[in-house]
Tab-separated table of C-alpha atoms and ligand atoms in Angstrom:
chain	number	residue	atom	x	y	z
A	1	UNK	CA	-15.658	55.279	-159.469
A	2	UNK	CA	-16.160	52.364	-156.781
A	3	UNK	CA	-15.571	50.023	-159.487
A	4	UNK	CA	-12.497	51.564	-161.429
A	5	UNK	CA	-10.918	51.830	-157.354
A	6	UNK	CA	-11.568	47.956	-156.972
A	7	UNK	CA	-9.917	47.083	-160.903
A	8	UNK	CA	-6.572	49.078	-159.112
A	9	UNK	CA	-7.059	47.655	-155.840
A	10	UNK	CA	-6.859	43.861	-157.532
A	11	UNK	CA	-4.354	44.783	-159.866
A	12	UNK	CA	-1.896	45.430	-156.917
A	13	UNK	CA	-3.139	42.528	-155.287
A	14	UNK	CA	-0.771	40.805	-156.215
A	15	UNK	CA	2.364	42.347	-154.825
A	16	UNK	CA	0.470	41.935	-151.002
A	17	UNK	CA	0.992	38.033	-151.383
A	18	UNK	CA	-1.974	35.602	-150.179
A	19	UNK	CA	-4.565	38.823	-148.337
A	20	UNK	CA	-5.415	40.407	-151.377
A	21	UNK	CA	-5.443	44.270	-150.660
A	22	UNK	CA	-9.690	44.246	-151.004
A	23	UNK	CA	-10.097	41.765	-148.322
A	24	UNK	CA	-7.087	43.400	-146.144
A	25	UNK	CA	-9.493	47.091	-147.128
A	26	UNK	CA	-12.475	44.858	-146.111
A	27	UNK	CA	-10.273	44.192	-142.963
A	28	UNK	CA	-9.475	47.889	-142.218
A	29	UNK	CA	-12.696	48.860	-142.490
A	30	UNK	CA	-14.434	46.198	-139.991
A	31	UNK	CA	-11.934	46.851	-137.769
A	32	UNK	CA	-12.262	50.495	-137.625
A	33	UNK	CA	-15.850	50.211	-137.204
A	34	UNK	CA	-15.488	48.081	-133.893
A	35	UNK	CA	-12.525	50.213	-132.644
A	36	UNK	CA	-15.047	52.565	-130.558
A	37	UNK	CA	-15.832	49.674	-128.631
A	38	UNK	CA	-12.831	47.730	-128.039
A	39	UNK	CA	-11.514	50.560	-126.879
A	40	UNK	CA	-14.323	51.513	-124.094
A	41	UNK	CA	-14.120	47.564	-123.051
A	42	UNK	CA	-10.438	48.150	-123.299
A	43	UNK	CA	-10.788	51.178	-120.205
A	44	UNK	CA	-13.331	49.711	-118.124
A	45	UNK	CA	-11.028	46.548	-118.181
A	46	UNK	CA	-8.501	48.855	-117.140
A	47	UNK	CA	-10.370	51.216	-114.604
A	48	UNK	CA	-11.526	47.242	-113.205
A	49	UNK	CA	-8.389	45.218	-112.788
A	50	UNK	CA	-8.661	41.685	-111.458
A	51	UNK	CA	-5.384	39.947	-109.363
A	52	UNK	CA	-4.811	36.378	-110.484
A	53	UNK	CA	-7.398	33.487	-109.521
A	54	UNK	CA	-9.689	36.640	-108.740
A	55	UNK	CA	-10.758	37.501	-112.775
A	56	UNK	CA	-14.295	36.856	-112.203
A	57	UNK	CA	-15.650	39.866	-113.556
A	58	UNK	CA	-13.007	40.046	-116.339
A	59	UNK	CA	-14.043	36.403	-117.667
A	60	UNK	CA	-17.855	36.968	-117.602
A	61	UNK	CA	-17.449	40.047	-119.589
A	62	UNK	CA	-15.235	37.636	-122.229
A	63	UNK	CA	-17.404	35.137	-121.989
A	64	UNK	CA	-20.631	37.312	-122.411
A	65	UNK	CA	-19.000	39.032	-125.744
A	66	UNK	CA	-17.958	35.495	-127.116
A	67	UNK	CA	-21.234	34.272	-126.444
A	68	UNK	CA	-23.227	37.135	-127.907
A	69	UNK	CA	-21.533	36.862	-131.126
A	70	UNK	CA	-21.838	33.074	-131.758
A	71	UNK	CA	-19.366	31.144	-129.744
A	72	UNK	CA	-20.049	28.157	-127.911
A	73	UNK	CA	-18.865	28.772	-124.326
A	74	UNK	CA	-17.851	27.012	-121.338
A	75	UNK	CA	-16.833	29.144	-118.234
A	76	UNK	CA	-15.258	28.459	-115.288
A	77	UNK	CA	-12.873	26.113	-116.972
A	78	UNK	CA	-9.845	25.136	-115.155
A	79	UNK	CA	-8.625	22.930	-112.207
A	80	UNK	CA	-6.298	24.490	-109.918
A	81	UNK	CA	-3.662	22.606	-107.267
A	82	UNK	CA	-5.454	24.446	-104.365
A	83	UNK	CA	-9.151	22.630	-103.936
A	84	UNK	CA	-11.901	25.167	-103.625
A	85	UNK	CA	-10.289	27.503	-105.996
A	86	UNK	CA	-12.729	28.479	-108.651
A	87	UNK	CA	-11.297	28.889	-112.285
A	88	UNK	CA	-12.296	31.808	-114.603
A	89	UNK	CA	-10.926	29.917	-117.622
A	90	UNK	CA	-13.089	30.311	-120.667
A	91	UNK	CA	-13.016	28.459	-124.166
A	92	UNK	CA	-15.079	29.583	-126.550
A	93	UNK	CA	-15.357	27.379	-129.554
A	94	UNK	CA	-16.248	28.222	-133.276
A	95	UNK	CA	-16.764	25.191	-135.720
A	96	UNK	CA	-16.872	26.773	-139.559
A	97	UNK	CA	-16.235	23.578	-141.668
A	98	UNK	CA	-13.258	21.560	-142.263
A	99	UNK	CA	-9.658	22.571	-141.637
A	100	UNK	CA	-7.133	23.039	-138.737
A	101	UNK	CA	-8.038	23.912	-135.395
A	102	UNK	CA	-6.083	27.275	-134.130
A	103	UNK	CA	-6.500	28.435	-130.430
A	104	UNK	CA	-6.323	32.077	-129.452
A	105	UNK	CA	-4.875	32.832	-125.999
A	106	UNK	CA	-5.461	35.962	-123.759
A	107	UNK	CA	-4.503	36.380	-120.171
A	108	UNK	CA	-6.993	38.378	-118.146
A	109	UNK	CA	-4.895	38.694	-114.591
A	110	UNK	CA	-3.087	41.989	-113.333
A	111	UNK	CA	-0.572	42.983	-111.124
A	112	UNK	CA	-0.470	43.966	-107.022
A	113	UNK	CA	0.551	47.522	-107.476
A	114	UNK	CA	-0.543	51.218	-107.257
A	115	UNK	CA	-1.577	52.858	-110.540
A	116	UNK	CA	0.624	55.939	-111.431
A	117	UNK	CA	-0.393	56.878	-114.271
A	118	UNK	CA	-2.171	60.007	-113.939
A	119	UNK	CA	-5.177	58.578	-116.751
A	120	UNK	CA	-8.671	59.694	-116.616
A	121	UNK	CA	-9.220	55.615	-116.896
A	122	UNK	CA	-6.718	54.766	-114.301
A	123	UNK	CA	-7.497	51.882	-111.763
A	124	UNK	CA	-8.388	53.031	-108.383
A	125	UNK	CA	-8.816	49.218	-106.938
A	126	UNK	CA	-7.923	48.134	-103.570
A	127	UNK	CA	-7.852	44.488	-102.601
A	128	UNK	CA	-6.813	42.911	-98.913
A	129	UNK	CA	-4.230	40.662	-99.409
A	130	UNK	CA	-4.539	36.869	-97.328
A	131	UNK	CA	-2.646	38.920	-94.750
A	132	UNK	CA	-4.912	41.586	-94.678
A	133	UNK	CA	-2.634	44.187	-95.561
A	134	UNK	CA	-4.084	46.202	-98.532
A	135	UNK	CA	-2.650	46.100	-101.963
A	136	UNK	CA	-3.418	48.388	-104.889
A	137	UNK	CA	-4.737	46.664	-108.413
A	138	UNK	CA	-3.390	47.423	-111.876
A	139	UNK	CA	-3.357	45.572	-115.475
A	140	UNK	CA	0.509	47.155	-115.168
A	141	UNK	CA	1.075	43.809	-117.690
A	142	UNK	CA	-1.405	44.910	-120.322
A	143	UNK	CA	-3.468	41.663	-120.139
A	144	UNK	CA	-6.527	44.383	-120.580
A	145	UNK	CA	-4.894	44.962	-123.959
A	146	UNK	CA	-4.780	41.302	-124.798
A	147	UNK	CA	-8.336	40.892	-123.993
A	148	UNK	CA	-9.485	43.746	-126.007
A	149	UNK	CA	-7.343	42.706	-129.055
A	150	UNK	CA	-8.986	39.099	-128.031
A	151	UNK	CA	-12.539	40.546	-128.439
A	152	UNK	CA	-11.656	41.883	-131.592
A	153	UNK	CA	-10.135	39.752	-133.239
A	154	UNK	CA	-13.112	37.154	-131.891
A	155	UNK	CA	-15.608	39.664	-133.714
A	156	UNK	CA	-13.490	39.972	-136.538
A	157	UNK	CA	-13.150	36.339	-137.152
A	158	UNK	CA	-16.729	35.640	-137.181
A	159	UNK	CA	-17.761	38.136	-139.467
A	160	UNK	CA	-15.297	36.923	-141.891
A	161	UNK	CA	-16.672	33.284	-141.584
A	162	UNK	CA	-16.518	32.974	-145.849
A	163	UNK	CA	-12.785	33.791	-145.836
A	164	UNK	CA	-11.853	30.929	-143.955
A	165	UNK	CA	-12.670	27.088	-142.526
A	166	UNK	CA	-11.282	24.793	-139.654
A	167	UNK	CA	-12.177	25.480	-135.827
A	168	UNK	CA	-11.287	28.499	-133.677
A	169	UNK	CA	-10.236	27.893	-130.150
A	170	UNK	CA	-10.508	31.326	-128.257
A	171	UNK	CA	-8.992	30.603	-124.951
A	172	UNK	CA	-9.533	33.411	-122.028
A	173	UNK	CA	-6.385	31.968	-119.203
A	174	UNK	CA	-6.486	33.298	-115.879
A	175	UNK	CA	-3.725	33.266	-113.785
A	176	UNK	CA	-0.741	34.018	-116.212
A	177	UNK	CA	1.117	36.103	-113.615
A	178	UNK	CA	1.053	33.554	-110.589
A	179	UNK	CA	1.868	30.700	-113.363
A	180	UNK	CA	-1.297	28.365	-112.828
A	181	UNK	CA	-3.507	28.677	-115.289
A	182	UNK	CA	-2.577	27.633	-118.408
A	183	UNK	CA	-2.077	24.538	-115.990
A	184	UNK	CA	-5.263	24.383	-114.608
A	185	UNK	CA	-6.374	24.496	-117.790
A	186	UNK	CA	-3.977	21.697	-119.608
A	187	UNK	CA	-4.653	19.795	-116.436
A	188	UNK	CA	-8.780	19.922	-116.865
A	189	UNK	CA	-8.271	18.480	-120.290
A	190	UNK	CA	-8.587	21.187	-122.482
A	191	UNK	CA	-6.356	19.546	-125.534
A	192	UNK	CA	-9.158	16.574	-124.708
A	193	UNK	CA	-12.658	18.019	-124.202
A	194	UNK	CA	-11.953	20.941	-127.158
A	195	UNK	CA	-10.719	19.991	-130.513
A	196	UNK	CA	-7.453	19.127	-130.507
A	197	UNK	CA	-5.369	22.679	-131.536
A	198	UNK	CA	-3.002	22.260	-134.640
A	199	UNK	CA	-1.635	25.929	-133.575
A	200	UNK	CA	-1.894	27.675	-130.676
A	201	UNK	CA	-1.597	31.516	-130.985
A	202	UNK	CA	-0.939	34.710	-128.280
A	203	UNK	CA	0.582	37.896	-128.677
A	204	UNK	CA	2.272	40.047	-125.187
A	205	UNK	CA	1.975	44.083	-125.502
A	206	UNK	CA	5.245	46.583	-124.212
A	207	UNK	CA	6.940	49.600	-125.174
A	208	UNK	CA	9.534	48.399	-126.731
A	209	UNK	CA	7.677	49.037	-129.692
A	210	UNK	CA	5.753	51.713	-130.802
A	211	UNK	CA	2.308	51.567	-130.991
A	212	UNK	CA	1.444	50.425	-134.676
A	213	UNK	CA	4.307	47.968	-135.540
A	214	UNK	CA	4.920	43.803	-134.060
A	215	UNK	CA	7.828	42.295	-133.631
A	216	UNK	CA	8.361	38.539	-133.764
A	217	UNK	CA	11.161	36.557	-133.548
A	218	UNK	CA	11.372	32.299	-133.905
A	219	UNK	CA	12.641	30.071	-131.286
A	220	UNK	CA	13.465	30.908	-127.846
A	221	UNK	CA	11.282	34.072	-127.315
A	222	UNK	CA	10.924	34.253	-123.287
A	223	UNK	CA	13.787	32.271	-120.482
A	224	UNK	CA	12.332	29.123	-118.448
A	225	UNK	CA	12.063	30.094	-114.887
A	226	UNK	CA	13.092	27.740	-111.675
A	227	UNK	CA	12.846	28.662	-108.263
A	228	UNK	CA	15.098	27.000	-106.287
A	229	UNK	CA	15.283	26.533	-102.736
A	230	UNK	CA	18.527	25.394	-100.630
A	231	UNK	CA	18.996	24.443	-97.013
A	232	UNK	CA	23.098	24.389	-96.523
A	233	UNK	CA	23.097	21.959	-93.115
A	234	UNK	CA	25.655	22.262	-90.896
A	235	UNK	CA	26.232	21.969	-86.240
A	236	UNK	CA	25.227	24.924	-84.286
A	237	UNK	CA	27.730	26.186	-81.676
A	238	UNK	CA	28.559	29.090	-79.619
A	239	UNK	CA	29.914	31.846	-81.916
A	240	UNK	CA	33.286	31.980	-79.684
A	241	UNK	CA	33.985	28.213	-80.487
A	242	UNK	CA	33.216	27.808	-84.136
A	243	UNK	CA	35.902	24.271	-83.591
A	244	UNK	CA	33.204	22.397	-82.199
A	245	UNK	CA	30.596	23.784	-85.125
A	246	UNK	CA	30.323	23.465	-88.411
A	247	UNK	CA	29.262	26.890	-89.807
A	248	UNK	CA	26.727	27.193	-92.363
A	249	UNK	CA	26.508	30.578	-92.987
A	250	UNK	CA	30.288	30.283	-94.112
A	251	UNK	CA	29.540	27.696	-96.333
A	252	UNK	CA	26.194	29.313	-98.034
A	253	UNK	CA	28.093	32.063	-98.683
A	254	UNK	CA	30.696	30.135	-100.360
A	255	UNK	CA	27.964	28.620	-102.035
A	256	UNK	CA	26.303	32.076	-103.701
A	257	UNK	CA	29.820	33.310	-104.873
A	258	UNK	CA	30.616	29.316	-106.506
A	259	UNK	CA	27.060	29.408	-108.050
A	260	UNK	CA	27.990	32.621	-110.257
A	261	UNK	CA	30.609	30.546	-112.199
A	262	UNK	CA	27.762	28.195	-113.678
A	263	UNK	CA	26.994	31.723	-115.826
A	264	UNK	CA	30.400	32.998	-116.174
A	265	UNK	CA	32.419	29.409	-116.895
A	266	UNK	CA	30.060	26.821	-117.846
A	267	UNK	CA	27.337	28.426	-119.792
A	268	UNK	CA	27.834	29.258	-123.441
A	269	UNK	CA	28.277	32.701	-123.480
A	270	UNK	CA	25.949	33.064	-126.722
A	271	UNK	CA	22.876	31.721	-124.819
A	272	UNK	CA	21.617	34.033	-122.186
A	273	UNK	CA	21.438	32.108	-118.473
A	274	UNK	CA	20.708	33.650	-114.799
A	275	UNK	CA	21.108	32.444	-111.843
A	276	UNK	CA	20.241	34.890	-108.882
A	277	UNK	CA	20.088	34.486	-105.690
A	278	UNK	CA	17.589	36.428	-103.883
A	279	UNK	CA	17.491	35.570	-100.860
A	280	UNK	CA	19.704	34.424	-97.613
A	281	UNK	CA	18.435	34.005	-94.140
A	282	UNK	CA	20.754	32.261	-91.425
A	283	UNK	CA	20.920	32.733	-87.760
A	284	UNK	CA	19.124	34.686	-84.882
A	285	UNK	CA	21.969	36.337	-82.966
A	286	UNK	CA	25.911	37.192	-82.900
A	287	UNK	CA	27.241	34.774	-81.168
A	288	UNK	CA	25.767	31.807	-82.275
A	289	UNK	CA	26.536	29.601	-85.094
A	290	UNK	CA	23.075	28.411	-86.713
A	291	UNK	CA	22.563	24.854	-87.532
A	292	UNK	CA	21.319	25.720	-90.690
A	293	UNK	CA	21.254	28.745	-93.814
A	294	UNK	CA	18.549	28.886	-96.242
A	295	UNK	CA	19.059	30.182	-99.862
A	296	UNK	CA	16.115	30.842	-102.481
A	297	UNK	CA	17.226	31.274	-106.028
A	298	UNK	CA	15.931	32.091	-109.351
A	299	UNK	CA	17.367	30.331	-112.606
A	300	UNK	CA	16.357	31.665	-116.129
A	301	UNK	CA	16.738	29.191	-119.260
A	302	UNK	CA	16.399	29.510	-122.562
A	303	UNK	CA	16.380	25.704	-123.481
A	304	UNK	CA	15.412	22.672	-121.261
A	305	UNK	CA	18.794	21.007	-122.380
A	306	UNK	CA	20.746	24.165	-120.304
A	307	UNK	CA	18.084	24.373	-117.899
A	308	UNK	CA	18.931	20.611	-116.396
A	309	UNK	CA	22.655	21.078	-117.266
A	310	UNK	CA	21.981	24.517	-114.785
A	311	UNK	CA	20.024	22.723	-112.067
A	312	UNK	CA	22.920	19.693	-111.866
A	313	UNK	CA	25.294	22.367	-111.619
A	314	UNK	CA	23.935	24.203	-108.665
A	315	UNK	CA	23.192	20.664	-107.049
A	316	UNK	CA	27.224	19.718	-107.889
A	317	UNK	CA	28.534	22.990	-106.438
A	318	UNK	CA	26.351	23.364	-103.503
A	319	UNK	CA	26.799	19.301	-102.492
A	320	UNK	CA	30.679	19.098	-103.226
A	321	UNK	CA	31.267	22.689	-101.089
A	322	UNK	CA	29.404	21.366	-98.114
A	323	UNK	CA	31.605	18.166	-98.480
A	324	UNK	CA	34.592	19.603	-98.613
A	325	UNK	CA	34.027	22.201	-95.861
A	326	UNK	CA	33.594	18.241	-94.143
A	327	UNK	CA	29.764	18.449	-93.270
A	328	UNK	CA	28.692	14.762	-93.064
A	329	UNK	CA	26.443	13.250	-95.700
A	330	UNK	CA	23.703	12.681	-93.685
A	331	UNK	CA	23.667	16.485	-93.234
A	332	UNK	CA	24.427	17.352	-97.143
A	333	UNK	CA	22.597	20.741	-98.024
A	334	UNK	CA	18.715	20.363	-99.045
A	335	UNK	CA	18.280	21.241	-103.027
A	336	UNK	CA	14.457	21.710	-104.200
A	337	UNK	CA	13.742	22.678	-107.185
A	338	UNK	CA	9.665	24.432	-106.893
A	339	UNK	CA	7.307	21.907	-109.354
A	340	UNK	CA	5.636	25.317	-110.449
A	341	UNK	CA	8.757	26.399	-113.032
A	342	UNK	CA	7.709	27.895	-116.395
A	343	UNK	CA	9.323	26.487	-119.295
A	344	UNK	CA	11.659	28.665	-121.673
A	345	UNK	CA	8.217	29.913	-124.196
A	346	UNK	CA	10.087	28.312	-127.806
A	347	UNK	CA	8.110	29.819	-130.974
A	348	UNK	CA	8.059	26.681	-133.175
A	349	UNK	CA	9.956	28.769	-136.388
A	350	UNK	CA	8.273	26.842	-139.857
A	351	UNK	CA	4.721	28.361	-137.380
A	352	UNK	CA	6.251	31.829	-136.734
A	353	UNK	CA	8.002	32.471	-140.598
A	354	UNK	CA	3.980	31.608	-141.073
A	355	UNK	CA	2.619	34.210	-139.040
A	356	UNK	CA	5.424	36.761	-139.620
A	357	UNK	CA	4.613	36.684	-143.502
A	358	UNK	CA	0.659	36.702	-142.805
A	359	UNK	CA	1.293	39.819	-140.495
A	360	UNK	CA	3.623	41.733	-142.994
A	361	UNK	CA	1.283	41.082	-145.510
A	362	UNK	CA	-1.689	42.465	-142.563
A	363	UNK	CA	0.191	45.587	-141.194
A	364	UNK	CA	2.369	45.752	-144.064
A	365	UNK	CA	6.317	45.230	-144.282
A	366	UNK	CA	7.227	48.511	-142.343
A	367	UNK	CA	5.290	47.263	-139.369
A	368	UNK	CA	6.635	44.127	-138.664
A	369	UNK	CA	10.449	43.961	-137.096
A	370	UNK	CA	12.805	41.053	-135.975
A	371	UNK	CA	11.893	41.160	-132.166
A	372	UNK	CA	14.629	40.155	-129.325
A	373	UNK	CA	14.405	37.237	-126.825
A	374	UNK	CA	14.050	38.480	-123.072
A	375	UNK	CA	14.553	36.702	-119.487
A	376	UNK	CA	10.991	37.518	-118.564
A	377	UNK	CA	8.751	33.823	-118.273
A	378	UNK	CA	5.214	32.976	-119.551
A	379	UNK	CA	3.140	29.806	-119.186
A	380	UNK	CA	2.114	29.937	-122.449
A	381	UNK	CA	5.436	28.104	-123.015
A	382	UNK	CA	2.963	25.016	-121.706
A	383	UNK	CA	0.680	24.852	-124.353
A	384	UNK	CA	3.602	23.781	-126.173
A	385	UNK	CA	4.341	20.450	-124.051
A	386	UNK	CA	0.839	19.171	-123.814
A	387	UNK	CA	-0.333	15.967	-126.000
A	388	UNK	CA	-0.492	16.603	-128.767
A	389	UNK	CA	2.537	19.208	-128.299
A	390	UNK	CA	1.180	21.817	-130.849
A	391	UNK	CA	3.664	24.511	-132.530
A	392	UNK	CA	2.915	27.751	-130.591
A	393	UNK	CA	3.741	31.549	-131.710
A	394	UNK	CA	3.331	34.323	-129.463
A	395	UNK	CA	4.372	38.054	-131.074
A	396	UNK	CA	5.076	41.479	-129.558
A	397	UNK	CA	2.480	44.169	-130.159
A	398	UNK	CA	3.880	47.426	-129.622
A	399	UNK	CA	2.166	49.955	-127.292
A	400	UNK	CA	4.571	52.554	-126.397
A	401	UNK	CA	3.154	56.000	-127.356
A	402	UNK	CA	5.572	56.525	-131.017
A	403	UNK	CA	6.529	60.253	-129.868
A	404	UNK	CA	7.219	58.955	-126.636
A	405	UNK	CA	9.344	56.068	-127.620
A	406	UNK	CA	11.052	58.068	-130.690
A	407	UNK	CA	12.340	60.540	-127.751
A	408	UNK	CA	13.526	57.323	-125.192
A	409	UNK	CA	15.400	55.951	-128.687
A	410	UNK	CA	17.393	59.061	-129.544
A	411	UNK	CA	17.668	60.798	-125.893
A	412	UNK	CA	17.254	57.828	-123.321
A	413	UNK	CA	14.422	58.861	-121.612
A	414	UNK	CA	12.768	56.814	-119.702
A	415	UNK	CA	10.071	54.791	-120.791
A	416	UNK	CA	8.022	52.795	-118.531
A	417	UNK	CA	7.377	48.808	-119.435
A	418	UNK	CA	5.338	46.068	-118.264
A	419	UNK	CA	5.207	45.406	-114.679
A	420	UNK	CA	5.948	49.175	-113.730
A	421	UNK	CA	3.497	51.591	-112.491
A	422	UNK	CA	3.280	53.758	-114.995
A	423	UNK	CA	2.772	51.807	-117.740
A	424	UNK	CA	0.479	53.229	-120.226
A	425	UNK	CA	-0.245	51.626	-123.713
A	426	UNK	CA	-2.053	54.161	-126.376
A	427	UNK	CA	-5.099	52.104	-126.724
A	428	UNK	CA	-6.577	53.140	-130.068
A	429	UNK	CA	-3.249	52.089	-132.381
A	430	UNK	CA	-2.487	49.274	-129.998
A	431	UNK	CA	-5.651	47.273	-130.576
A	432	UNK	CA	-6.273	48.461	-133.753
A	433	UNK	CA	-3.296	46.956	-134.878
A	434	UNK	CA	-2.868	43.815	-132.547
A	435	UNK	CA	-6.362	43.378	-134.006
A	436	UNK	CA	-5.659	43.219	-137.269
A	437	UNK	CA	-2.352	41.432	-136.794
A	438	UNK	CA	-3.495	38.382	-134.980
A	439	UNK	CA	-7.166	38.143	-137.464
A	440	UNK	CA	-4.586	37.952	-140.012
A	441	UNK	CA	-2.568	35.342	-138.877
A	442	UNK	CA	-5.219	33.186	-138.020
A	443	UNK	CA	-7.086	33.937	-141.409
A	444	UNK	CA	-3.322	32.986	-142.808
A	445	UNK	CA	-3.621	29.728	-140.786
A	446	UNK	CA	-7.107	28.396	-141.503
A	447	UNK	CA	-7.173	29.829	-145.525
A	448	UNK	CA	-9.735	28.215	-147.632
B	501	ZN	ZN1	3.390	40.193	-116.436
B	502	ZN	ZN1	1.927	39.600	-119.236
């Protein structure tokens, strides 16, 4: 009987492409047997959240599973701007023969905000803030469903050391949320001191999917993002005189309405671009002209060509307003652009057809749909730009309870995301399949 089930499992073999359908059984089967765990490190990850450049429980759990089942592991990886900040990067490192070397990213950060999501496994955590007011603690971005799909597809990997041969590169990033640790980590040498990555892999959870299917899509997946700062410069005055100032809340505000024709006359209207700004503070009283108004934007990119032809624009508008409203040049506006901007994350496409036909092949073709680009940013885009500038892929991994996200599709109900309080993957199908998606790609990507 077991035999006569293999002789039809091989014969259809063939129509599954390269995973034959016994290894992807062989798959199923390991996976389920681990999914008991995953998920119970999957809730106490999520009953424990960790803010950014604070995941030091998170990484010793990551690095104690990696280590326990064969990695070599260095902790505390990372070198951040700020001296005396401690990284909680990890790398964990398995060498099994010749072949490519693929890295495997998780985040391990969450969010400042008040769980509301009712769960027996919800996080309770307080934290004081710098300023000592008291914040509430959530993994509201799912990075406790990356690191569970992580652990699992670490386990998964090394017990199916005969299907495959290169290096693997599991890489545990703190810090995605406040955008420094990939950095710290590029900027410690990790392209250097590891093995050199020929593919660097990640996958981001949401409900924009069901639980049980992936989405991918090639090229620009998530916008750049640029903070930009501006200090319009102008002569203070008594408010009853403004002839003997020069005003510069007048011309800021000129300024912000100017800066929304970069989107809606200079941009091509087929590649998304925002520019937002968020925030205006001039003056201290009514009858006072201020010498100066302050203006802090966000930009969102999708390429860096439109991301400098963006950033000249604002810098054009904002200079040639203040000179015609006739502020002097020695008093022509301030433009910063913040050093810490993400790059647009760009899914190198010959990698991500790869992947997309390893995890159709893993989750089968029902599973796996075209995903959409969003304005959201990631520093996993900087993997990307680092020496030796490897192709990167990240995919979606739904997590959206089906039922739930069946009745948002046909009614419009709401359904909370990422980054909201009551966001609420279904663990067991959500790391079940991420599992088995990303052990497929990388099994795709290091095939003997
Ligand atoms: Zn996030
Ligand atoms: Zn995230």
């Amino acid at each position: 009987m077991k035999y006569a089930f293999g002789v039809l499992l091989c014969s259809l073999a063939g129509l599954r492409g390269a995973m034959p359908l016994l290894a992807q059984n062989d798959l199923d089967q390991r996976v389920a047997k681990e999914l008991d765990s995953l998920v119970a490190t999957y809730k106490h990850l999520h009953e424990n959240p960790e803010l950014s450049t604070q995941e030091k429980e998170s990484s010793a759990l990551v690095a104690a599973e990696l280590r326990k089942i064969g990695y070599d592991v260095t902790d505390h990886f990372g070198q951040y701007d700020s001296p005396g900040l401690i990284s909680y990067g990890i790398v964990g490192v398995l060498r099994n023969g010749s072949g490519p070397t693929v890295y495997v990213r998780t985040d391990m950060d969450a969010l400042p905000i008040v769980e509301n999501t009712g769960l027996p496994y919800a996080s309770h955590v307080k934290v004081k803030r710098a300023d000592g007011a008291e914040v509430g603690v959530m993994h509201a971005c799912g990075h406790d469903i990356h690191m569970s799909v992580f652990l699992g597809t670490a386990r998964m990997l090394a017990q199916l050391k005969q299907q495959w041969s290169g290096t693997l590169v599991m890489l545990g990033q703190p810090a995605e949320e406040t955008v420094g640790g990939a950095h710290a980590m590029l900027r410690a040498g990790l392209f250097t001191k590891f093995p050199k990555p020929d593919y660097v892999l990640a996958l981001h959870d949401g409900s924009d999917l069901p639980a049980g299917k992936v989405g991918w899509h090639e090229g620009s997946i998530l916008a750049g993002a640029d903070s930009v700062d501006i200090i319009v410069r102008g002569y203070g005055g008594h408010g009853a005189a403004p002839q003997r100032a020069k005003d510069p809340i007048l011309i800021a505000s000129e300024i912000v309405v100017a800066l929304q024709t970069i989107v809606s006359r200079e941009m091509d209207p087929q590649i998304p671009t925002v520019v937002t700004v968020g925030s205006f503070h001039a003056g201290t009283k009514h009858n006072i002209i201020p010498d100066e108004a302050h203006l802090q934007l966000t930009v969102r990119t999708m390429t860096p060509v439109q991301r400098e032809k963006v950033l000249a624009a604002i810098t054009r508008i904002t200079k040639g307003i203040a000179a015609a409203a006739g502020v002097p040049a020695d008093r022509a506006p301030i433009i910063e652009v913040a050093k810490d901007n993400v790059p647009a994350t760009i899914n190198n496409p010959e990698l991500t057809r790869r992947v997309a036909a390893a995890l159709e092949r893993g989750l089968g073709k029902e599973n796996v749909l075209p995903g959409e680009p969003a304005m959201a940013s990631e520093d996993f885009s900087l993997y990307a730009l680092e020496d030796p500038k490897p192709p990167i892929c990240m995919f979606h991994l739904g997590a959206a309870d089906p039922a739930k996200w069946q009745a948002a599709k046909e009614t419009g109900a709401r359904l909370p995301g990422p980054h909201s309080a009551e966001f609420a993957p279904v663990p067991e199908p959500t790391i079940r399949t991420g599992v088995k998606a990303m052990t497929s790609a990388v099994l795709e990507l290091l095939k003997k």
